[in-house]
Short mmCIF file of C-alpha atoms and ligand atoms in Angstrom, two decimals:
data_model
loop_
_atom_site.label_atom_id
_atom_site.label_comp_id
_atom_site.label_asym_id
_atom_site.label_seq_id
_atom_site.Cartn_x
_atom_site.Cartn_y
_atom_site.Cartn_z
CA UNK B 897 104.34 133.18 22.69
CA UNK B 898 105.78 133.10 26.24
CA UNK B 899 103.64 133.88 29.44
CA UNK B 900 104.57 137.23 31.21
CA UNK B 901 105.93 134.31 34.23
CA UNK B 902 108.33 133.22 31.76
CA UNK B 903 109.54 136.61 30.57
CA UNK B 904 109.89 137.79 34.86
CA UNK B 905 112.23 134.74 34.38
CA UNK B 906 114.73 137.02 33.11
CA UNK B 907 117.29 137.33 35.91
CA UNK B 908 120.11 140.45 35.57
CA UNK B 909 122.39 137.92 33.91
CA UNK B 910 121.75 138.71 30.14
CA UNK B 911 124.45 141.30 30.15
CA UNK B 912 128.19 142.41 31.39
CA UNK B 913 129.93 145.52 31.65
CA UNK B 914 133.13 145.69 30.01
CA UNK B 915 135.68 148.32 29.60
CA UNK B 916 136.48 149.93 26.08
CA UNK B 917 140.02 150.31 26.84
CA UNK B 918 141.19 147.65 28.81
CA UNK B 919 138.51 144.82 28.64
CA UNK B 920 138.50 145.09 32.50
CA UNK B 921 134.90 143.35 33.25
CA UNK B 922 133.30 145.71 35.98
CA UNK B 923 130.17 145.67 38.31
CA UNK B 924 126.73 146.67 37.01
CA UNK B 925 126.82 149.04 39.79
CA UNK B 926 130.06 150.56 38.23
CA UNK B 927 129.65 153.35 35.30
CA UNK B 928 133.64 153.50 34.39
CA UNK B 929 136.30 150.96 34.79
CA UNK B 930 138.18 151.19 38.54
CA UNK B 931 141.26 149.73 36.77
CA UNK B 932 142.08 152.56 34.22
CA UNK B 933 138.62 155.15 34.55
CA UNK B 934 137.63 154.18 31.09
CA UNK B 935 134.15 153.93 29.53
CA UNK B 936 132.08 150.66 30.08
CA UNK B 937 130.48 148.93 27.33
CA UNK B 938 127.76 146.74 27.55
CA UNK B 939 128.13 142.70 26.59
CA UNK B 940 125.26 140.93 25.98
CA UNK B 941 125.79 137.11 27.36
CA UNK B 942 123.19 136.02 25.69
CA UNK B 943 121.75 135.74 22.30
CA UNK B 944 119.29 137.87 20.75
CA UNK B 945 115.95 135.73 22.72
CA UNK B 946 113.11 134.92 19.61
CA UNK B 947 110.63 136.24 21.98
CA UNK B 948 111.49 139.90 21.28
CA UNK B 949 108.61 141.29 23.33
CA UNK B 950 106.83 141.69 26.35
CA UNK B 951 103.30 141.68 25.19
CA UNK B 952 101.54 142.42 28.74
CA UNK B 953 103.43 145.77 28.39
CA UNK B 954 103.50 148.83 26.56
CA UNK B 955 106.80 151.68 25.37
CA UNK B 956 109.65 150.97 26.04
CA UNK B 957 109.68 148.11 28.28
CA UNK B 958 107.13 146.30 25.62
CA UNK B 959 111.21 145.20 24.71
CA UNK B 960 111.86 144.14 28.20
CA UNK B 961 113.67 140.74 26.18
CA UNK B 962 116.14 142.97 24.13
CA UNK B 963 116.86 145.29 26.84
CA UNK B 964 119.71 144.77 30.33
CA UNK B 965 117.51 142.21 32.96
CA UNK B 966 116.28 143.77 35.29
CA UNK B 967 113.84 143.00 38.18
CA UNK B 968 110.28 143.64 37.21
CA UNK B 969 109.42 145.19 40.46
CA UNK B 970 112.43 147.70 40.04
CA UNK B 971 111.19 149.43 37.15
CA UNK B 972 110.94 152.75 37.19
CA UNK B 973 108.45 154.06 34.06
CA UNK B 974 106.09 157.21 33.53
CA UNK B 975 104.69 155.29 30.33
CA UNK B 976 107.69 156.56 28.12
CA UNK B 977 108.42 155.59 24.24
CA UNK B 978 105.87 154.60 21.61
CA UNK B 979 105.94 157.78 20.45
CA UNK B 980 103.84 158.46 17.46
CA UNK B 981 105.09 159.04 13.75
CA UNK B 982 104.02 161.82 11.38
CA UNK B 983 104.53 162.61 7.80
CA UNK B 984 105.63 166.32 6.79
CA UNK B 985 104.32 166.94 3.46
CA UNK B 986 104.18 170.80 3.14
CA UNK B 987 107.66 170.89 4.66
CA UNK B 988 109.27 168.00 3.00
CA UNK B 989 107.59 169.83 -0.19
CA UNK B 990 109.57 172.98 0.53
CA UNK B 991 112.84 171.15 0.40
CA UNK B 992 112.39 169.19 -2.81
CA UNK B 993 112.03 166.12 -0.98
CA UNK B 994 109.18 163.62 -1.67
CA UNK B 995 108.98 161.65 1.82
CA UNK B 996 110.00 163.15 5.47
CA UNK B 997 108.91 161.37 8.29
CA UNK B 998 109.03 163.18 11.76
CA UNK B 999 109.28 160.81 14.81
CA UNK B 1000 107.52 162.50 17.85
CA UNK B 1001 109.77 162.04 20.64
CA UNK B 1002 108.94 165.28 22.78
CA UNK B 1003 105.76 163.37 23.22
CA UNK B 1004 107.45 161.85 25.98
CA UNK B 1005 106.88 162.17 29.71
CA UNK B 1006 109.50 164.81 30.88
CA UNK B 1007 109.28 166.40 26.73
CA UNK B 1008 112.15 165.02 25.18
CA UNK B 1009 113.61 161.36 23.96
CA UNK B 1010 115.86 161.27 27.16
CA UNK B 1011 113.18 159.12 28.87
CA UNK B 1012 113.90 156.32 26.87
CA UNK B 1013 117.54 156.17 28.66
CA UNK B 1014 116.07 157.56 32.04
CA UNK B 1015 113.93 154.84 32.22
CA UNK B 1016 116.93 152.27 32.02
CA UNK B 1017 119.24 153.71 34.20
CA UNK B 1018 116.95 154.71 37.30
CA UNK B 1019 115.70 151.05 37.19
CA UNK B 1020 118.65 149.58 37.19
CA UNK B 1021 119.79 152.43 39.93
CA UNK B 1022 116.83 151.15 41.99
CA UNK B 1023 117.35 147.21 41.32
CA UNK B 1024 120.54 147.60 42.71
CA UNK B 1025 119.28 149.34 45.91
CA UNK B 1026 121.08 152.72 45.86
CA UNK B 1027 119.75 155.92 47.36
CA UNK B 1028 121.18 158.78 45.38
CA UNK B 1029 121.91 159.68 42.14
CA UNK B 1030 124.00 162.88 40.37
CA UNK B 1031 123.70 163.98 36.96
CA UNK B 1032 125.16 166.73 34.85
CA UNK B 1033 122.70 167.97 31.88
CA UNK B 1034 122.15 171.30 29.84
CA UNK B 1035 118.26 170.34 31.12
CA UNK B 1036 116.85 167.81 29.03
CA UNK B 1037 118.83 164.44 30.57
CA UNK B 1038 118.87 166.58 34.23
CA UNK B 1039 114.85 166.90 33.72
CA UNK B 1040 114.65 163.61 32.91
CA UNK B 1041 116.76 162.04 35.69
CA UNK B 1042 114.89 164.31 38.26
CA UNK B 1043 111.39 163.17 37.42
CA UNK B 1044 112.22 159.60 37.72
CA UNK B 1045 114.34 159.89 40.76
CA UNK B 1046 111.02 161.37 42.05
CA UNK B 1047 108.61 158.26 40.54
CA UNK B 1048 111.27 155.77 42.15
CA UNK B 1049 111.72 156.97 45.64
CA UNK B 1050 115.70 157.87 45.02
CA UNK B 1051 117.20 161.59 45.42
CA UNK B 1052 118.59 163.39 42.80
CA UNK B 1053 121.05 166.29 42.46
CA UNK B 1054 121.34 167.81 38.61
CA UNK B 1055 124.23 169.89 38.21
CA UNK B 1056 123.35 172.79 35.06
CA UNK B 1057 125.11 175.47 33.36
CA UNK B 1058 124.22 178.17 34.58
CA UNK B 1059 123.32 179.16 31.22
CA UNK B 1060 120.62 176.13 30.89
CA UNK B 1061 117.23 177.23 29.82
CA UNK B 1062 115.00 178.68 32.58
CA UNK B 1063 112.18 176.51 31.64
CA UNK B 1064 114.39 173.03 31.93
CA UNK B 1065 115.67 174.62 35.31
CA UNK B 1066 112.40 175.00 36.47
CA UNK B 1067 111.10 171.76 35.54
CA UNK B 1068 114.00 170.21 37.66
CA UNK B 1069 112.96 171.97 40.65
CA UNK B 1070 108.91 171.46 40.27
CA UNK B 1071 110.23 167.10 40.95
CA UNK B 1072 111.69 168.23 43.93
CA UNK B 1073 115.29 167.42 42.95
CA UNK B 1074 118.23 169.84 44.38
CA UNK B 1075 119.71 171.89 41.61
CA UNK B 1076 123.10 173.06 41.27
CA UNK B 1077 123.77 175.54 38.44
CA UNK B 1078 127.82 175.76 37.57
CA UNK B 1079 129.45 178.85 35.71
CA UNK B 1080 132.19 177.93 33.42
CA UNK B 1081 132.60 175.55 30.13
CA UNK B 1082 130.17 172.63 29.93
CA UNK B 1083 133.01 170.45 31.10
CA UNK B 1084 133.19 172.27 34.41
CA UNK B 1085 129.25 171.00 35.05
CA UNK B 1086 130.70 167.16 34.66
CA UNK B 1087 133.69 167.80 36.98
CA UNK B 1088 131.52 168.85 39.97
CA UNK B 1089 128.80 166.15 39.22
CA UNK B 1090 132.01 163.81 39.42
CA UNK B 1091 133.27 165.53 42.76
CA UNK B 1092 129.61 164.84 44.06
CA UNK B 1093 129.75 161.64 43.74
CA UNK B 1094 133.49 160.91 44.98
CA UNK B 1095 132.42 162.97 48.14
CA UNK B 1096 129.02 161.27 48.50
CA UNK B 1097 129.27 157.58 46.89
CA UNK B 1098 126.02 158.67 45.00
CA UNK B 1099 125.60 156.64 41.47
CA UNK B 1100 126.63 158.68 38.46
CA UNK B 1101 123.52 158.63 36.13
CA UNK B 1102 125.32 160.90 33.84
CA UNK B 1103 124.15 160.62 30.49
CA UNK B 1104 127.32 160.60 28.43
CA UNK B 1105 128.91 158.12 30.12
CA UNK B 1106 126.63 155.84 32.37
CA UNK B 1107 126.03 152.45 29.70
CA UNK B 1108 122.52 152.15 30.73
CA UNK B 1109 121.37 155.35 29.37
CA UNK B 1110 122.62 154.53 25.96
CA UNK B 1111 121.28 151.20 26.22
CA UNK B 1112 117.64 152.88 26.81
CA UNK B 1113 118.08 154.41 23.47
CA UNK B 1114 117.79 150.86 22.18
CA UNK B 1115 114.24 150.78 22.33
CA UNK B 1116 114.30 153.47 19.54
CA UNK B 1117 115.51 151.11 16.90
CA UNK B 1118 113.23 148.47 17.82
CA UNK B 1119 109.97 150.33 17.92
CA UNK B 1120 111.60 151.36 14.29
CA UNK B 1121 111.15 147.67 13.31
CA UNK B 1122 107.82 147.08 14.79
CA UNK B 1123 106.51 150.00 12.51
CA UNK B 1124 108.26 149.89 9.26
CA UNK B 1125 108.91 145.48 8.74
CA UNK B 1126 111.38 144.93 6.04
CA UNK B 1127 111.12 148.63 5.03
CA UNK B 1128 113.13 150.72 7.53
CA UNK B 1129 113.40 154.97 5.93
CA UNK B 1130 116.86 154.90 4.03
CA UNK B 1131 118.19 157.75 6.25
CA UNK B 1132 117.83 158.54 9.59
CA UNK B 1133 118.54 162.37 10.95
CA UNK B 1134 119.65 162.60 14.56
CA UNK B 1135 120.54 165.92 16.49
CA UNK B 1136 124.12 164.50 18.18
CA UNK B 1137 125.40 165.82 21.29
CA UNK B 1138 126.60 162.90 23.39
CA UNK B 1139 125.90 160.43 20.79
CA UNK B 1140 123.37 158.28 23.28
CA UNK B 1141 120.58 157.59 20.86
CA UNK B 1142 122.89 157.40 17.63
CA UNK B 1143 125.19 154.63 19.64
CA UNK B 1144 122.05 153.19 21.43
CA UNK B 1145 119.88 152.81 18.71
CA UNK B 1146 122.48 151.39 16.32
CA UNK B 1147 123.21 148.99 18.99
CA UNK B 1148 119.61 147.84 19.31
CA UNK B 1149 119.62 147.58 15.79
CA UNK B 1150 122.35 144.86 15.62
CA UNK B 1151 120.37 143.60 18.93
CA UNK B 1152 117.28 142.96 16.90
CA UNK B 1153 118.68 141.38 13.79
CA UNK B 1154 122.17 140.06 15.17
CA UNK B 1155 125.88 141.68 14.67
CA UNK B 1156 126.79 141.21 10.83
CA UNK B 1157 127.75 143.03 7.95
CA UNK B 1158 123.98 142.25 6.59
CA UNK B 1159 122.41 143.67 9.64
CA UNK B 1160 124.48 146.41 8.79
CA UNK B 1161 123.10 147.35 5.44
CA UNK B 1162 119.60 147.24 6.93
CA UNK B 1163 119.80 149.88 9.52
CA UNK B 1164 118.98 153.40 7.93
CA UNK B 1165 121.89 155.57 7.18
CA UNK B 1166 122.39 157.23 10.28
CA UNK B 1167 123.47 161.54 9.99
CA UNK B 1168 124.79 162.89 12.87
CA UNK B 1169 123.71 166.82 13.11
CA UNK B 1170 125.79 169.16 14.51
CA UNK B 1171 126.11 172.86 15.61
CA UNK B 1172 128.36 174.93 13.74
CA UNK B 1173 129.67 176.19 17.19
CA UNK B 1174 130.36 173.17 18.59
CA UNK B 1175 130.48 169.98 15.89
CA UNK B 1176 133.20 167.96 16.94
CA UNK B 1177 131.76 164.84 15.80
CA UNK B 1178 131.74 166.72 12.24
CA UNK B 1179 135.19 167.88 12.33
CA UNK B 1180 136.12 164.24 12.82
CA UNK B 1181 134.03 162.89 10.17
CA UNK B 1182 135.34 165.55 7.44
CA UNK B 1183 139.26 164.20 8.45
CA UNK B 1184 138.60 160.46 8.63
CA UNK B 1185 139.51 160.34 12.24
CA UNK B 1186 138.58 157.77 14.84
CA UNK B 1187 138.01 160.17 17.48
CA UNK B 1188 136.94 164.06 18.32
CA UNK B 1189 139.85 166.18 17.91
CA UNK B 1190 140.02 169.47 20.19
CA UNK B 1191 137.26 172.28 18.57
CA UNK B 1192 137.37 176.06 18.89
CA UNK B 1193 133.66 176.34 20.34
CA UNK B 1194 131.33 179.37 19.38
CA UNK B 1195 127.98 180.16 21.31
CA UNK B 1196 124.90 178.13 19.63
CA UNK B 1197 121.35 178.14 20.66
CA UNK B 1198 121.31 174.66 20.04
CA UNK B 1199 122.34 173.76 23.95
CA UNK B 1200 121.31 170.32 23.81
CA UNK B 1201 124.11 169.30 21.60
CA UNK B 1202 127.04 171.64 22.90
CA UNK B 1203 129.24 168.56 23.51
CA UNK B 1204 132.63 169.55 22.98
CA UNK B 1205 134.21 166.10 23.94
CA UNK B 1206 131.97 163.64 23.05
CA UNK B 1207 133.20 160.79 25.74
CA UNK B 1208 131.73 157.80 23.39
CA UNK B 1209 132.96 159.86 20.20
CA UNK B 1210 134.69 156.37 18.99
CA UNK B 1211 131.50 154.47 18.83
CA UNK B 1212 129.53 157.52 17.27
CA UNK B 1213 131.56 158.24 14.37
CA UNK B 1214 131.86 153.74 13.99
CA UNK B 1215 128.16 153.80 13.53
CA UNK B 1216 127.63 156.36 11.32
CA UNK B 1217 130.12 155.42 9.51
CA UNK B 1218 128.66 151.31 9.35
CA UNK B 1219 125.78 152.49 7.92
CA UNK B 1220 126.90 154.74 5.60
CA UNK B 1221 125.42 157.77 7.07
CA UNK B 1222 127.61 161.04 8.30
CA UNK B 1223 127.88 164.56 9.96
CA UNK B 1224 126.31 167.53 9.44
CA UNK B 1225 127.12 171.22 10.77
CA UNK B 1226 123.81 173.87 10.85
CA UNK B 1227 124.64 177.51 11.90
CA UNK B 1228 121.95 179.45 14.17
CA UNK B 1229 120.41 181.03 11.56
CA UNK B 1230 119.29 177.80 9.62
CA UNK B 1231 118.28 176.45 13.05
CA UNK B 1232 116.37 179.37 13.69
CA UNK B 1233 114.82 179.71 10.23
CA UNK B 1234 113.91 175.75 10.11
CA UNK B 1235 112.32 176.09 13.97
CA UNK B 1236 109.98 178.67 12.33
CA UNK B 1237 108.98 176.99 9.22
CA UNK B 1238 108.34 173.44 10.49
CA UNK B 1239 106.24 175.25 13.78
CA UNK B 1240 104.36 177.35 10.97
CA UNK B 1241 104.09 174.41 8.02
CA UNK B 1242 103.38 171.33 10.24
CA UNK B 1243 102.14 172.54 13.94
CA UNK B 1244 105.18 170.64 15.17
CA UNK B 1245 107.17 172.69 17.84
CA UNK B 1246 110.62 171.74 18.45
CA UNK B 1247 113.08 172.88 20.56
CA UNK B 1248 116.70 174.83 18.30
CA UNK B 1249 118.47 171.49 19.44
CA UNK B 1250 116.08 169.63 17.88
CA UNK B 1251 115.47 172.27 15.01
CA UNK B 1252 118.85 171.58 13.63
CA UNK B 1253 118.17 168.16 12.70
CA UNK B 1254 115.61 169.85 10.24
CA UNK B 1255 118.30 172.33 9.14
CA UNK B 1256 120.56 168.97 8.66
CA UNK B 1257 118.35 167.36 6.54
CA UNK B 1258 117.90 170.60 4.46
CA UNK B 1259 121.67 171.04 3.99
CA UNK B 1260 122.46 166.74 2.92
CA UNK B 1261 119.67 167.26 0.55
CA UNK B 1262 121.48 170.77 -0.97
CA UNK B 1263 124.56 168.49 -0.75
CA UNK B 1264 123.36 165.52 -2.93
CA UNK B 1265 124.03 163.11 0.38
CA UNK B 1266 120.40 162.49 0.59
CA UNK B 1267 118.27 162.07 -2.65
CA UNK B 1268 114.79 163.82 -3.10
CA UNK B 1269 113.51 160.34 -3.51
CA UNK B 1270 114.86 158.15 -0.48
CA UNK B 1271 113.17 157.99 2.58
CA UNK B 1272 114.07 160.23 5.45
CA UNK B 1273 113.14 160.29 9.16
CA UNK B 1274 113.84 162.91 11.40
CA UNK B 1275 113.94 162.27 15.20
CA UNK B 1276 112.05 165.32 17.22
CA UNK B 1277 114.05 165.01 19.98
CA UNK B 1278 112.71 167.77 22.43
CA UNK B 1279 109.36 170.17 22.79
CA UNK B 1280 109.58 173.73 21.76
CA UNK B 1281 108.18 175.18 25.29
CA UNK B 1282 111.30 173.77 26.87
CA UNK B 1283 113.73 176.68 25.44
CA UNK B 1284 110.79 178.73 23.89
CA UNK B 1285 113.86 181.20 22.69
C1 LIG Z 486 120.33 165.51 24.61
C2 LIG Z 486 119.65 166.02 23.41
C3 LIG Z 486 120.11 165.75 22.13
C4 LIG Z 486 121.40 165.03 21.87
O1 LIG Z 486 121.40 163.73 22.35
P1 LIG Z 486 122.79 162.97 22.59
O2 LIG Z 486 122.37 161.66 23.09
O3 LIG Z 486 123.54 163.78 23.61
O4 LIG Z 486 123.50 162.95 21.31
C5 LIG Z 486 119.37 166.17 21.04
N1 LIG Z 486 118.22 166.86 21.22
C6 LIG Z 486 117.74 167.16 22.44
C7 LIG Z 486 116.49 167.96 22.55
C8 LIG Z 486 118.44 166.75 23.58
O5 LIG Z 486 117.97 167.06 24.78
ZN1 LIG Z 487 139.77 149.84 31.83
#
């Protein structure tokens, strides 16, 4: 075991930033490449350490080893991640399905899993000295970003639709952060985040594209490992909007046990869940394509995953598609009815984003994807009072 000395050894060297399209390498202070605007991917330099954790600390920074280096006195935490892990026998029993497992992620310090990438981002934000950062969120990732703007000194300004949930809007404002609500498609909300930050020079925490966030989502997967061993669930059921924790986490699981085709077959089979209003991600699986062709979007309640052009689409449809998992489309009224049943059978109140990953796993199971007898964990993604509905 290495002392906590050794472990502040880590210097922010363990990782690079390196365009998708072009292979540009770019600055850690950079969230898209300067030579041709696209995405940045992040390199590890170094491989996977043996010391994997950082016992002197708890969450998500107890993998402070497997995560981007960053100075120990920039990090910016409210005590997010080890989120606790229930079983859901009366509703798992309603489904014909023998073993559901329900990850509790709303138990997290802002209500949802965002933290996990919040916590990532804002320290690197604050490592590298900036001031200000902009975000664009349907509430959950602009709740998030707010809160620990506010824990790490920075300001923050969260661009929403204006159709965002009061109670997310609210919770935006109580941090203190300035809130700008934007009529118009969901893509209209990232264009004036981006004009923000031209005008201003303010870092771009958005949580679609910034690397960071994703690689936040790492700490998922690993806390995965800690509790199962050798055992991991056979499927894992993700509500997919951006893609941050299904690209995240199956990064952190190739992290953990090292990029190969065996690593591979031990990650769960990851399902991407989509709305029926907005599922680009599924339109791409059902076609075999690469990417997210253009969707005709319908109104959903399921906000939190109204992505209709998933910016890291390639690397969400690679992993799902790795580990032999796929995509899922539930309609409002599924969402709806599972929201009610789970809240009534189990006590656990979810938000309809998160609701749909419940209506997923209902629908692979009518489908014959998933098996009555294989192991299934859901990720809870968000608390019901944050869109009560
Ligand atoms: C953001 C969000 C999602 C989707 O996460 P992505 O990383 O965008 O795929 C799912 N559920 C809730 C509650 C969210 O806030
Ligand atoms: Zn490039």
């Amino acid at each position: 075991m290495v002392s906590a000395n050794q472990l502040d050894a880590i210097t922010p060297s363990n990782h690079r930033l390196r365009c998708r399209d072009c292979g540009t390498v770019a600055a850690h202070s950079d969230w898209r490449c300067s030579a041709c605007l696209g995405l940045l991917r992040l390199e590890w330099t170094k491989p996977t350490p043996g010391q994997r954790v950082d016992p002197t600390r708890s969450g998500v920074w107890h993998y402070r080893p497997l995560l981007p280096s960053v100075e120990p006195s920039a990090i910016v935490s409210l005590g997010e991640g080890a989120t606790p892990l229930v079983w859901i026998d009366r509703w798992a029993r309603a489904h014909a399905i023998e073993r559901v497992g329900v990850k509790l992620e709303y138990v997290s310090p802002t209500g949802s899993f965002k933290d996990r990438g919040t916590t990532m981002l804002l320290s690197v934000a604050r490592s590298l000295g900036l001031a200000k950062v902009v975000e664009d969120s349907s509430g959950n990732a602009g709740a998030s970003v707010a809160a620990y703007a506010a824990r790490a000194g920075l300001s923050a300004t969260i661009y929403v639709p204006s159709s965002a949930p009061a109670a997310k809007r609210a919770q935006i404002a109580r941090v203190g952060a300035t809130i700008v609500p934007v009529d118009g498609p969901r893509s209209a909300v990232t264009e004036a985040a981006l004009t923000d930050v031209d005008r201003t020079g303010a870092y771009y925490a958005g949580h679609n594209a910034n690397p960071y966030f994703a690689a936040g989502m790492a700490s998922f997967a690993y806390e995965l490992i800690e509790t199962f061993g050798a055992q991991l669930p056979r499927h894992l059921i993700v509500p997919t909007g951006g893609g941050s924790l299904v690209v995240g986490c199956f990064d952190g699981f190739l992290r953990w046990f090292g990029d190969s085709d065996e690593a591979r077959r031990r990650c769960p089979r990851i399902h991407a869940v989509q709305s029926a209003g907005c599922a680009p991600l599924v339109a791409a699986f059902g076609r075999g394509l690469d990417h997210a062709p253009p969707i005709e979007r319908r109104p959903t309640i399921a906000g939190g995953i109204e992505v209709e052009r998933p910016p890291r689409d390639r690397e969400i449809l690679a992993a799902i598609r790795a580990t032999g998992g796929s995509a899922v489309a539930v309609d409002d009224e599924e969402i709806r009815r599972e929201r009610r049943l789970l809240a009534q059978s189990e006590g656990i109140d979810v938000e309809p984003t998160t609701a749909a990953a419940f209506a997923g796993l209902a629908q692979l199971v009518r489908d014959g994807v998933i098996r009555s007898d294989e192991v299934t964990l859901v990720v809870a993604t968000g608390a019901g009072w944050k869109d009560p509905g």
